[in-house]
Amino acid sequence: MVSREVVAHPEAEDVLRRRSLLLLSVLILLLGLILGWSLSRSGSENDPRASTEPSTEPTTEPTSEPTTSPGAPPRAEALAAPPGPSGLNWPDHTPAYDTPATKKIDKLSELNQALADATAGDVIEVAPQTWSGGDLVVSKGDDGWARNVLVRPPLGQRQSVVVDVDDRALVLDAPHVTVAGFQAREINIAERGDRSAFARIVMTDNSFIKASARGDVGDDHVLEDAGFYEIVAPEVRTDVGEDRMNISTYGTGEGGEVGEVVGLTVAGLWLEGSYRAHGSDAHTDTLQTFGAAGSPPPRDLTVLNSVLFASTNAAWQAGDGGVVGTWTIRNSLMVNCQNDDAGKVPDGYDCGGTNTFNTALDVDPDAKVVIRDTRMYGNVRHPELPFVLQDVCADNLAGGAESGPVEDKGGNTLGEQAVAAKCAHVDPKLPDLDAIWE
């Protein structure tokens, strides 16, 4: 056997040394990078200024519409505008009115199927038409939609979809749907209409507006976070001695099932009142809120940027059940017919009340009404109900032993000072709706 001797060459040994040093340098560099990343992460976790929360920056372009939705602070632009419609009151969970349609339908009878097929943020455009059937009930929606589905007429043709039938209503009884730009005799948000809304609706003669929740046998119903935005009723109501608008609840009786309305928003409304004929004993209000048959009245109600003209009895009557939770009134105007609105009382009809805002005696012990930047012309009665007032003009804030406490937050002009300053007496003008809505 012949043995082979391996002879090491100096050049080969030098190459091996250089490769080993290069590999060692790379390993040291990698270890340094890993150590630096670890220290940086540890420092961030211990630094109170370093947030570990996910980013709240919007990932899509925000809607171009101003917002006044439940849970959202009122927009400064809307609060700075005169009370009434301004084009600045819009539910922030809804696509902007001028968002292009994602689906178009020819008939209102196709609406529920279109809603059943819709996805969050869709816009359904309805061809111009007049509904001539019974109640038009919107019954399809989805409370899982992050954004409401908007239903509207073609752009540039507001109020071209008309639901104007005696004793028939346009009813929103489905969640997360906004109907805007229609014309109607009666609109109603029912107990399944969570976070649904009516917007930019012009009401026809002798119209009625309602939000209501009814308890059924074996089932309590709660209507949450619904809203009315820039609803206009431009003519007084004189037909049947009923209110212009109700926000109400009904139960099945004491100790039984209840209906509840929670967190409803009213923003940018312009409501002429309702009058009773001579000889009638009807009680008519522009807005009446109440709970009946064991149900509580609306809880945590918000009224923003709205004009409530006078009715025979009151601009706002908080009826059975009084007030529950915190009610908020901002940048609004309320008047009564004897003081400021007498010229609108039709011949043959009564102006019977001096109250602008009137509450019942049965008040929840934790209830209060917070009023800011608002003019109230006529009697403001609040037996046992606490008021918080800031920048309010009220010419007749009822006092006496029965009135609740008043917390004055400053800037208020009350009683004789308000009469002298004439700050409550205003003559608002309905703006050009074409100019502000489209």
C-alpha positions as a Markdown table, in Angstrom:
| # | Residue | x | y | z |
|---|---|---|---|---|
| 1 | Met | 0.0 | 0.0 | 0.0 |
| 2 | Val | 1.2 | 3.4 | -0.8 |
| 3 | Ser | 0.5 | 6.1 | 1.8 |
| 4 | Arg | -0.3 | 9.6 | 0.7 |
| 5 | Glu | 0.9 | 12.5 | 2.8 |
| 6 | Val | -1.2 | 15.7 | 2.7 |
| 7 | Val | 1.0 | 18.7 | 2.4 |
| 8 | Ala | -0.5 | 22.1 | 3.7 |
| 9 | His | 0.1 | 25.0 | 1.5 |
| 10 | Pro | 0.5 | 28.5 | 3.2 |
| 11 | Glu | -1.8 | 30.1 | 0.6 |
| 12 | Ala | -4.7 | 27.8 | 1.5 |
| 13 | Glu | -4.3 | 28.3 | 5.2 |
| 14 | Asp | -4.5 | 32.1 | 4.7 |
| 15 | Val | -7.8 | 31.8 | 2.7 |
| 16 | Leu | -9.3 | 29.7 | 5.5 |
| 17 | Arg | -8.3 | 32.2 | 8.2 |
| 18 | Arg | -9.8 | 35.1 | 6.2 |
| 19 | Arg | -13.1 | 33.2 | 5.7 |
| 20 | Ser | -13.3 | 32.3 | 9.4 |
| 21 | Leu | -12.8 | 35.9 | 10.5 |
| 22 | Leu | -15.5 | 37.1 | 8.0 |
| 23 | Leu | -17.9 | 34.5 | 9.3 |
| 24 | Leu | -17.2 | 35.5 | 12.9 |
| 25 | Ser | -17.7 | 39.2 | 12.0 |
| 26 | Val | -21.1 | 38.4 | 10.5 |
| 27 | Leu | -22.2 | 36.5 | 13.6 |
| 28 | Ile | -21.1 | 39.3 | 15.9 |
| 29 | Leu | -23.1 | 41.8 | 13.8 |
| 30 | Leu | -26.2 | 39.7 | 13.9 |
| 31 | Leu | -26.0 | 39.3 | 17.6 |
| 32 | Gly | -25.6 | 43.0 | 18.0 |
| 33 | Leu | -28.7 | 43.7 | 15.9 |
| 34 | Ile | -30.8 | 41.2 | 17.9 |
| 35 | Leu | -29.6 | 42.6 | 21.2 |
| 36 | Gly | -30.4 | 46.2 | 20.1 |
| 37 | Trp | -33.9 | 45.2 | 18.9 |
| 38 | Ser | -34.6 | 43.5 | 22.2 |
| 39 | Leu | -33.5 | 46.5 | 24.3 |
| 40 | Ser | -35.5 | 48.9 | 22.1 |
| 41 | Arg | -38.7 | 46.8 | 22.5 |
| 42 | Ser | -38.2 | 46.5 | 26.3 |
| 43 | Gly | -37.7 | 50.3 | 26.5 |
| 44 | Ser | -40.9 | 50.9 | 24.6 |
| 45 | Glu | -42.9 | 48.7 | 26.9 |
| 46 | Asn | -41.6 | 50.5 | 30.0 |
| 47 | Asp | -41.9 | 54.0 | 28.5 |
| 48 | Pro | -45.4 | 55.5 | 29.5 |
| 49 | Arg | -45.2 | 57.7 | 26.5 |
| 50 | Ala | -45.0 | 54.8 | 24.1 |
| 51 | Ser | -48.5 | 53.6 | 23.2 |
| 52 | Thr | -49.1 | 49.9 | 22.6 |
| 53 | Glu | -52.7 | 50.5 | 21.5 |
| 54 | Pro | -53.6 | 50.0 | 17.9 |
| 55 | Ser | -53.7 | 53.0 | 15.6 |
| 56 | Thr | -56.9 | 54.9 | 15.6 |
| 57 | Glu | -56.1 | 56.8 | 12.4 |
| 58 | Pro | -58.8 | 56.3 | 9.7 |
| 59 | Thr | -57.8 | 53.9 | 7.0 |
| 60 | Thr | -60.3 | 55.4 | 4.5 |
| 61 | Glu | -61.3 | 58.9 | 3.6 |
| 62 | Pro | -63.8 | 60.3 | 6.2 |
| 63 | Thr | -67.3 | 61.2 | 5.1 |
| 64 | Ser | -67.8 | 64.7 | 3.8 |
| 65 | Glu | -71.0 | 65.1 | 5.9 |
| 66 | Pro | -70.9 | 66.8 | 9.3 |
| 67 | Thr | -72.0 | 64.6 | 12.1 |
| 68 | Thr | -74.2 | 64.8 | 15.2 |
| 69 | Ser | -74.7 | 61.1 | 15.9 |
| 70 | Pro | -75.4 | 59.4 | 19.3 |
| 71 | Gly | -72.0 | 59.1 | 21.1 |
| 72 | Ala | -70.3 | 61.7 | 18.9 |
| 73 | Pro | -69.8 | 65.2 | 20.1 |
| 74 | Pro | -71.9 | 67.8 | 18.3 |
| 75 | Arg | -70.0 | 69.5 | 15.4 |
| 76 | Ala | -69.0 | 73.0 | 16.2 |
| 77 | Glu | -70.2 | 74.2 | 12.7 |
| 78 | Ala | -73.7 | 72.9 | 13.4 |
| 79 | Leu | -73.8 | 74.5 | 16.9 |
| 80 | Ala | -72.6 | 77.8 | 15.5 |
| 81 | Ala | -75.3 | 77.9 | 12.8 |
| 82 | Pro | -78.8 | 79.2 | 13.5 |
| 83 | Pro | -81.2 | 76.6 | 14.9 |
| 84 | Gly | -83.0 | 74.5 | 12.3 |
| 85 | Pro | -81.8 | 72.8 | 9.1 |
| 86 | Ser | -78.4 | 73.9 | 8.0 |
| 87 | Gly | -77.0 | 71.0 | 6.0 |
| 88 | Leu | -74.7 | 70.4 | 9.0 |
| 89 | Asn | -76.6 | 67.8 | 10.9 |
| 90 | Trp | -76.1 | 64.3 | 9.6 |
| 91 | Pro | -75.6 | 60.8 | 11.3 |
| 92 | Asp | -71.9 | 60.1 | 11.3 |
| 93 | His | -72.4 | 56.4 | 10.8 |
| 94 | Thr | -74.0 | 57.0 | 7.4 |
| 95 | Pro | -72.3 | 57.6 | 4.0 |
| 96 | Ala | -72.5 | 61.2 | 2.8 |
| 97 | Tyr | -75.7 | 62.1 | 1.0 |
| 98 | Asp | -73.9 | 62.6 | -2.3 |
| 99 | Thr | -72.1 | 59.3 | -2.2 |
| 100 | Pro | -72.6 | 57.5 | -5.6 |
| 101 | Ala | -75.2 | 54.7 | -5.5 |
| 102 | Thr | -74.0 | 51.2 | -5.3 |
| 103 | Lys | -77.5 | 49.8 | -6.2 |
| 104 | Lys | -80.5 | 51.3 | -7.9 |
| 105 | Ile | -84.1 | 50.1 | -7.7 |
| 106 | Asp | -87.2 | 51.1 | -9.7 |
| 107 | Lys | -89.9 | 50.4 | -7.1 |
| 108 | Leu | -90.2 | 50.9 | -3.3 |
| 109 | Ser | -91.6 | 47.3 | -3.1 |
| 110 | Glu | -88.0 | 46.2 | -4.0 |
| 111 | Leu | -86.4 | 48.1 | -1.1 |
| 112 | Asn | -86.4 | 45.3 | 1.5 |
| 113 | Gln | -84.8 | 42.8 | -0.9 |
| 114 | Ala | -82.2 | 45.4 | -1.8 |
| 115 | Leu | -81.4 | 45.9 | 1.9 |
| 116 | Ala | -81.3 | 42.1 | 2.4 |
| 117 | Asp | -78.6 | 42.0 | -0.3 |
| 118 | Ala | -76.7 | 45.1 | 0.9 |
| 119 | Thr | -73.4 | 45.3 | 2.8 |
| 120 | Ala | -72.2 | 48.0 | 5.2 |
| 121 | Gly | -71.9 | 51.5 | 3.7 |
| 122 | Asp | -74.0 | 50.7 | 0.6 |
| 123 | Val | -76.1 | 53.5 | -1.0 |
| 124 | Ile | -79.5 | 52.4 | -2.5 |
| 125 | Glu | -81.0 | 54.9 | -5.0 |
| 126 | Val | -84.8 | 54.8 | -5.4 |
| 127 | Ala | -86.3 | 56.0 | -8.6 |
| 128 | Pro | -88.8 | 58.9 | -8.3 |
| 129 | Gln | -92.3 | 57.7 | -7.5 |
| 130 | Thr | -95.3 | 58.1 | -5.1 |
| 131 | Trp | -96.1 | 55.2 | -2.8 |
| 132 | Ser | -99.8 | 54.4 | -2.8 |
| 133 | Gly | -100.0 | 51.2 | -0.7 |
| 134 | Gly | -100.4 | 50.7 | 3.0 |
| 135 | Asp | -97.6 | 51.3 | 5.5 |
| 136 | Leu | -94.2 | 51.2 | 3.9 |
| 137 | Val | -92.2 | 49.2 | 6.4 |
| 138 | Val | -88.4 | 48.9 | 6.1 |
| 139 | Ser | -87.8 | 45.6 | 7.8 |
| 140 | Lys | -84.4 | 44.5 | 6.5 |
| 141 | Gly | -81.2 | 45.7 | 8.1 |
| 142 | Asp | -78.1 | 44.3 | 9.9 |
| 143 | Asp | -76.9 | 45.4 | 13.4 |
| 144 | Gly | -73.5 | 44.1 | 12.4 |
| 145 | Trp | -73.0 | 46.8 | 9.7 |
| 146 | Ala | -70.3 | 49.1 | 10.8 |
| 147 | Arg | -71.8 | 51.8 | 8.6 |
| 148 | Asn | -75.5 | 52.4 | 7.9 |
| 149 | Val | -76.9 | 51.7 | 4.5 |
| 150 | Leu | -78.2 | 54.9 | 3.0 |
| 151 | Val | -81.5 | 55.0 | 1.0 |
| 152 | Arg | -82.1 | 58.1 | -1.0 |
| 153 | Pro | -83.7 | 59.4 | -4.3 |
| 154 | Pro | -81.5 | 60.3 | -7.3 |
| 155 | Leu | -79.1 | 63.2 | -6.6 |
| 156 | Gly | -80.6 | 66.5 | -7.6 |
| 157 | Gln | -84.1 | 65.1 | -7.1 |
| 158 | Arg | -84.8 | 65.4 | -3.4 |
| 159 | Gln | -88.3 | 64.7 | -2.2 |
| 160 | Ser | -89.1 | 63.0 | -5.6 |
| 161 | Val | -89.9 | 59.8 | -3.6 |
| 162 | Val | -93.1 | 60.4 | -1.8 |
| 163 | Val | -94.9 | 58.4 | 0.8 |
| 164 | Asp | -98.1 | 60.5 | 1.4 |
| 165 | Val | -101.1 | 58.3 | 2.2 |
| 166 | Asp | -103.7 | 59.1 | 4.8 |
| 167 | Asp | -103.2 | 57.0 | 8.0 |
| 168 | Arg | -100.2 | 55.3 | 6.5 |
| 169 | Ala | -96.5 | 55.6 | 7.5 |
| 170 | Leu | -93.0 | 55.2 | 6.4 |
| 171 | Val | -91.7 | 52.9 | 9.2 |
| 172 | Leu | -88.0 | 52.1 | 10.0 |
| 173 | Asp | -88.2 | 48.8 | 11.8 |
| 174 | Ala | -84.7 | 47.5 | 11.0 |
| 175 | Pro | -81.3 | 48.4 | 12.4 |
| 176 | His | -78.5 | 50.5 | 10.8 |
| 177 | Val | -80.6 | 52.0 | 7.9 |
| 178 | Thr | -80.8 | 55.7 | 7.1 |
| 179 | Val | -83.6 | 57.0 | 4.8 |
| 180 | Ala | -82.9 | 60.5 | 3.5 |
| 181 | Gly | -84.4 | 62.9 | 1.0 |
| 182 | Phe | -87.9 | 61.5 | 0.9 |
| 183 | Gln | -91.2 | 63.3 | 1.4 |
| 184 | Ala | -93.7 | 61.8 | 3.7 |
| 185 | Arg | -97.0 | 62.2 | 5.7 |
| 186 | Glu | -95.8 | 60.1 | 8.6 |
| 187 | Ile | -92.4 | 58.8 | 9.6 |
| 188 | Asn | -91.8 | 56.3 | 12.4 |
| 189 | Ile | -88.8 | 54.7 | 13.9 |
| 190 | Ala | -89.9 | 51.5 | 15.6 |
| 191 | Glu | -88.3 | 49.3 | 18.3 |
| 192 | Arg | -86.1 | 47.3 | 16.0 |
| 193 | Gly | -84.6 | 50.5 | 14.4 |
| 194 | Asp | -81.5 | 50.6 | 16.5 |
| 195 | Arg | -79.1 | 53.3 | 15.1 |
| 196 | Ser | -81.4 | 53.9 | 12.2 |
| 197 | Ala | -82.3 | 57.4 | 11.2 |
| 198 | Phe | -84.4 | 59.7 | 9.0 |
| 199 | Ala | -82.7 | 62.7 | 7.5 |
| 200 | Arg | -83.5 | 65.6 | 5.2 |
| 201 | Ile | -87.2 | 64.7 | 5.1 |
| 202 | Val | -89.9 | 67.3 | 4.1 |
| 203 | Met | -93.2 | 66.5 | 5.8 |
| 204 | Thr | -96.5 | 67.0 | 3.9 |
| 205 | Asp | -99.6 | 68.7 | 5.4 |
| 206 | Asn | -100.8 | 67.5 | 8.8 |
| 207 | Ser | -97.9 | 65.2 | 9.2 |
| 208 | Phe | -96.8 | 63.2 | 12.2 |
| 209 | Ile | -93.3 | 62.1 | 13.4 |
| 210 | Lys | -92.7 | 59.3 | 15.9 |
| 211 | Ala | -90.2 | 57.1 | 17.6 |
| 212 | Ser | -91.6 | 54.4 | 19.7 |
| 213 | Ala | -90.8 | 51.1 | 21.4 |
| 214 | Arg | -93.5 | 48.7 | 22.6 |
| 215 | Gly | -93.0 | 45.7 | 24.9 |
| 216 | Asp | -94.7 | 42.5 | 23.8 |
| 217 | Val | -95.8 | 39.6 | 25.9 |
| 218 | Gly | -92.6 | 37.8 | 26.8 |
| 219 | Asp | -90.3 | 40.3 | 25.2 |
| 220 | Asp | -89.0 | 43.7 | 26.3 |
| 221 | His | -88.0 | 46.0 | 23.4 |
| 222 | Val | -85.3 | 48.7 | 23.5 |
| 223 | Leu | -84.8 | 51.2 | 20.7 |
| 224 | Glu | -81.2 | 52.5 | 21.0 |
| 225 | Asp | -79.2 | 55.4 | 19.3 |
| 226 | Ala | -81.8 | 56.2 | 16.6 |
| 227 | Gly | -82.1 | 59.7 | 15.3 |
| 228 | Phe | -84.0 | 62.4 | 13.3 |
| 229 | Tyr | -81.8 | 64.8 | 11.3 |
| 230 | Glu | -83.1 | 68.0 | 9.6 |
| 231 | Ile | -86.7 | 67.0 | 9.4 |
| 232 | Val | -88.9 | 69.9 | 8.2 |
| 233 | Ala | -92.6 | 70.3 | 8.9 |
| 234 | Pro | -93.3 | 73.7 | 7.3 |
| 235 | Glu | -97.1 | 74.0 | 7.9 |
| 236 | Val | -99.1 | 73.9 | 11.2 |
| 237 | Arg | -101.1 | 70.8 | 11.9 |
| 238 | Thr | -104.9 | 71.2 | 12.2 |
| 239 | Asp | -106.4 | 67.8 | 11.3 |
| 240 | Val | -107.2 | 65.6 | 14.3 |
| 241 | Gly | -106.1 | 67.4 | 17.4 |
| 242 | Glu | -102.9 | 65.3 | 17.8 |
| 243 | Asp | -99.3 | 66.2 | 18.5 |
| 244 | Arg | -96.7 | 67.0 | 15.8 |
| 245 | Met | -94.1 | 64.6 | 17.2 |
| 246 | Asn | -94.0 | 61.9 | 19.8 |
| 247 | Ile | -91.1 | 60.0 | 21.4 |
| 248 | Ser | -92.8 | 57.3 | 23.4 |
| 249 | Thr | -92.7 | 53.9 | 25.0 |
| 250 | Tyr | -95.5 | 51.4 | 25.8 |
| 251 | Gly | -95.6 | 48.4 | 28.1 |
| 252 | Thr | -97.9 | 45.5 | 28.7 |
| 253 | Gly | -98.9 | 46.8 | 32.1 |
| 254 | Glu | -97.5 | 47.3 | 35.6 |
| 255 | Gly | -94.8 | 44.6 | 36.3 |
| 256 | Gly | -95.0 | 43.3 | 32.7 |
| 257 | Glu | -92.9 | 43.7 | 29.7 |
| 258 | Val | -91.7 | 47.2 | 28.7 |
| 259 | Gly | -90.5 | 49.2 | 25.8 |
| 260 | Glu | -87.6 | 51.7 | 26.1 |
| 261 | Val | -86.1 | 54.4 | 24.0 |
| 262 | Val | -82.5 | 55.2 | 24.9 |
| 263 | Gly | -80.0 | 57.7 | 23.4 |
| 264 | Leu | -82.2 | 59.1 | 20.7 |
| 265 | Thr | -80.9 | 62.3 | 18.9 |
| 266 | Val | -83.0 | 65.0 | 17.4 |
| 267 | Ala | -80.9 | 67.5 | 15.4 |
| 268 | Gly | -81.6 | 70.3 | 13.0 |
| 269 | Leu | -85.4 | 70.0 | 13.1 |
| 270 | Trp | -87.9 | 72.7 | 12.0 |
| 271 | Leu | -91.3 | 71.8 | 13.4 |
| 272 | Glu | -94.4 | 74.0 | 13.1 |
| 273 | Gly | -96.9 | 73.1 | 15.8 |
| 274 | Ser | -100.3 | 71.5 | 16.1 |
| 275 | Tyr | -103.6 | 73.2 | 17.1 |
| 276 | Arg | -106.9 | 72.0 | 18.3 |
| 277 | Ala | -110.2 | 73.3 | 17.0 |
| 278 | His | -112.5 | 75.5 | 19.1 |
| 279 | Gly | -114.6 | 73.4 | 21.4 |
| 280 | Ser | -112.2 | 70.4 | 21.4 |
| 281 | Asp | -110.5 | 69.2 | 24.6 |
| 282 | Ala | -107.5 | 67.7 | 22.7 |
| 283 | His | -104.1 | 68.3 | 24.1 |
| 284 | Thr | -101.7 | 69.2 | 21.3 |
| 285 | Asp | -97.9 | 69.7 | 21.6 |
| 286 | Thr | -95.2 | 70.2 | 19.0 |
| 287 | Leu | -93.1 | 67.5 | 20.8 |
| 288 | Gln | -94.4 | 65.2 | 23.5 |
| 289 | Thr | -92.3 | 62.6 | 25.2 |
| 290 | Phe | -93.9 | 59.9 | 27.5 |
| 291 | Gly | -93.9 | 56.4 | 28.8 |
| 292 | Ala | -97.1 | 54.5 | 29.1 |
| 293 | Ala | -98.5 | 51.2 | 30.6 |
| 294 | Gly | -95.5 | 50.6 | 32.9 |
| 295 | Ser | -92.7 | 51.7 | 30.5 |
| 296 | Pro | -90.3 | 54.5 | 31.4 |
| 297 | Pro | -90.1 | 57.7 | 29.3 |
| 298 | Pro | -87.2 | 58.2 | 26.9 |
| 299 | Arg | -83.8 | 58.0 | 28.5 |
| 300 | Asp | -80.8 | 60.3 | 27.7 |
| 301 | Leu | -82.5 | 62.2 | 25.0 |
| 302 | Thr | -80.5 | 64.8 | 23.0 |
| 303 | Val | -82.1 | 67.8 | 21.1 |
| 304 | Leu | -79.6 | 69.9 | 19.1 |
| 305 | Asn | -79.9 | 72.9 | 16.7 |
| 306 | Ser | -83.7 | 72.6 | 16.5 |
| 307 | Val | -86.7 | 74.9 | 16.3 |
| 308 | Leu | -89.9 | 73.9 | 18.0 |
| 309 | Phe | -92.7 | 76.3 | 17.3 |
| 310 | Ala | -95.8 | 76.6 | 19.4 |
| 311 | Ser | -98.8 | 74.4 | 19.7 |
| 312 | Thr | -102.1 | 74.9 | 21.5 |
| 313 | Asn | -100.5 | 73.5 | 24.7 |
| 314 | Ala | -96.7 | 73.4 | 24.6 |
| 315 | Ala | -93.7 | 73.4 | 22.3 |
| 316 | Trp | -92.4 | 70.5 | 24.4 |
| 317 | Gln | -94.4 | 68.5 | 26.9 |
| 318 | Ala | -92.5 | 65.9 | 28.9 |
| 319 | Gly | -95.6 | 63.9 | 29.8 |
| 320 | Asp | -96.2 | 60.6 | 31.7 |
| 321 | Gly | -93.1 | 59.5 | 33.4 |
| 322 | Gly | -91.4 | 62.9 | 33.1 |
| 323 | Val | -87.6 | 62.6 | 32.5 |
| 324 | Val | -85.2 | 59.7 | 32.9 |
| 325 | Gly | -81.5 | 60.0 | 32.8 |
| 326 | Thr | -79.8 | 63.2 | 31.3 |
| 327 | Trp | -81.6 | 65.2 | 28.7 |
| 328 | Thr | -79.5 | 67.6 | 26.7 |
| 329 | Ile | -80.8 | 70.7 | 24.8 |
| 330 | Arg | -78.3 | 72.8 | 22.8 |
| 331 | Asn | -78.5 | 75.7 | 20.3 |
| 332 | Ser | -82.3 | 75.4 | 20.0 |
| 333 | Leu | -85.4 | 77.6 | 20.0 |
| 334 | Met | -88.7 | 77.0 | 21.7 |
| 335 | Val | -91.7 | 79.3 | 21.8 |
| 336 | Asn | -95.4 | 79.3 | 23.0 |
| 337 | Cys | -98.4 | 80.6 | 21.1 |
| 338 | Gln | -99.4 | 83.3 | 23.5 |
| 339 | Asn | -96.1 | 85.0 | 23.7 |
| 340 | Asp | -94.3 | 84.6 | 20.4 |
| 341 | Asp | -96.3 | 82.6 | 17.9 |
| 342 | Ala | -99.9 | 84.0 | 18.1 |
| 343 | Gly | -99.9 | 85.1 | 14.5 |
| 344 | Lys | -99.7 | 81.4 | 13.4 |
| 345 | Val | -102.8 | 80.2 | 15.2 |
| 346 | Pro | -105.3 | 79.4 | 12.4 |
| 347 | Asp | -108.8 | 80.8 | 12.5 |
| 348 | Gly | -111.1 | 78.5 | 14.4 |
| 349 | Tyr | -108.3 | 77.0 | 16.5 |
| 350 | Asp | -107.1 | 77.6 | 20.1 |
| 351 | Cys | -104.0 | 79.0 | 21.6 |
| 352 | Gly | -104.5 | 77.6 | 25.1 |
| 353 | Gly | -101.1 | 77.2 | 26.7 |
| 354 | Thr | -98.4 | 79.5 | 28.0 |
| 355 | Asn | -95.9 | 76.7 | 28.4 |
| 356 | Thr | -92.8 | 76.4 | 26.2 |
| 357 | Phe | -91.3 | 73.5 | 28.1 |
| 358 | Asn | -93.4 | 71.6 | 30.6 |
| 359 | Thr | -92.6 | 68.5 | 32.7 |
| 360 | Ala | -94.7 | 66.1 | 34.6 |
| 361 | Leu | -94.4 | 65.7 | 38.4 |
| 362 | Asp | -93.2 | 62.1 | 38.4 |
| 363 | Val | -89.5 | 62.7 | 37.9 |
| 364 | Asp | -86.8 | 60.1 | 38.2 |
| 365 | Pro | -84.6 | 61.1 | 41.2 |
| 366 | Asp | -81.4 | 60.9 | 39.1 |
| 367 | Ala | -82.8 | 62.9 | 36.2 |
| 368 | Lys | -81.7 | 66.3 | 35.0 |
| 369 | Val | -81.9 | 68.5 | 31.9 |
| 370 | Val | -78.8 | 70.3 | 30.6 |
| 371 | Ile | -79.6 | 73.3 | 28.5 |
| 372 | Arg | -77.0 | 75.4 | 26.6 |
| 373 | Asp | -77.0 | 78.1 | 24.0 |
| 374 | Thr | -80.8 | 78.0 | 23.8 |
| 375 | Arg | -83.7 | 80.5 | 23.7 |
| 376 | Met | -87.0 | 79.6 | 25.4 |
| 377 | Tyr | -89.8 | 82.1 | 25.1 |
| 378 | Gly | -92.8 | 81.5 | 27.4 |
| 379 | Asn | -93.2 | 79.5 | 30.6 |
| 380 | Val | -90.5 | 76.9 | 31.4 |
| 381 | Arg | -91.9 | 74.6 | 34.1 |
| 382 | His | -89.8 | 71.9 | 35.7 |
| 383 | Pro | -91.4 | 70.7 | 39.0 |
| 384 | Glu | -88.8 | 68.9 | 41.0 |
| 385 | Leu | -86.5 | 68.5 | 37.9 |
| 386 | Pro | -83.0 | 69.8 | 38.2 |
| 387 | Phe | -81.8 | 72.2 | 35.4 |
| 388 | Val | -78.2 | 73.0 | 34.4 |
| 389 | Leu | -78.2 | 76.2 | 32.4 |
| 390 | Gln | -75.4 | 77.9 | 30.4 |
| 391 | Asp | -75.8 | 80.7 | 27.9 |
| 392 | Val | -79.6 | 80.4 | 28.0 |
| 393 | Cys | -82.2 | 83.1 | 27.4 |
| 394 | Ala | -85.5 | 82.3 | 29.1 |
| 395 | Asp | -88.0 | 85.0 | 29.8 |
| 396 | Asn | -90.2 | 83.0 | 32.3 |
| 397 | Leu | -88.3 | 80.3 | 34.1 |
| 398 | Ala | -90.9 | 79.2 | 36.6 |
| 399 | Gly | -89.8 | 79.4 | 40.2 |
| 400 | Gly | -91.5 | 78.6 | 43.5 |
| 401 | Ala | -91.3 | 75.7 | 45.9 |
| 402 | Glu | -92.3 | 73.1 | 43.3 |
| 403 | Ser | -89.6 | 73.9 | 40.9 |
| 404 | Gly | -86.4 | 71.9 | 40.8 |
| 405 | Pro | -83.0 | 73.3 | 41.5 |
| 406 | Val | -81.2 | 75.4 | 38.8 |
| 407 | Glu | -77.4 | 75.3 | 38.4 |
| 408 | Asp | -76.3 | 78.5 | 36.7 |
| 409 | Lys | -73.1 | 77.8 | 34.7 |
| 410 | Gly | -72.9 | 81.4 | 33.5 |
| 411 | Gly | -73.9 | 83.5 | 30.6 |
| 412 | Asn | -77.7 | 83.2 | 31.2 |
| 413 | Thr | -80.3 | 85.9 | 30.7 |
| 414 | Leu | -83.4 | 85.0 | 32.7 |
| 415 | Gly | -86.7 | 86.5 | 33.7 |
| 416 | Glu | -87.0 | 90.3 | 33.5 |
| 417 | Gln | -83.5 | 90.6 | 32.1 |
| 418 | Ala | -84.5 | 88.4 | 29.2 |
| 419 | Val | -87.7 | 90.5 | 28.6 |
| 420 | Ala | -85.7 | 93.7 | 28.6 |
| 421 | Ala | -83.0 | 92.3 | 26.4 |
| 422 | Lys | -85.5 | 90.7 | 24.0 |
| 423 | Cys | -83.1 | 87.9 | 23.6 |
| 424 | Ala | -85.7 | 85.1 | 23.6 |
| 425 | His | -87.9 | 86.8 | 21.0 |
| 426 | Val | -86.6 | 85.9 | 17.5 |
| 427 | Asp | -88.1 | 85.4 | 14.1 |
| 428 | Pro | -86.3 | 82.5 | 12.5 |
| 429 | Lys | -86.4 | 82.0 | 8.8 |
| 430 | Leu | -86.4 | 78.6 | 7.1 |
| 431 | Pro | -83.4 | 78.5 | 4.8 |
| 432 | Asp | -83.4 | 77.5 | 1.2 |
| 433 | Leu | -83.3 | 73.7 | 1.4 |
| 434 | Asp | -82.0 | 73.4 | -2.1 |
| 435 | Ala | -79.0 | 75.5 | -1.2 |
| 436 | Ile | -78.1 | 73.6 | 2.0 |
| 437 | Trp | -79.0 | 70.0 | 1.2 |
| 438 | Glu | -77.6 | 69.5 | -2.4 |
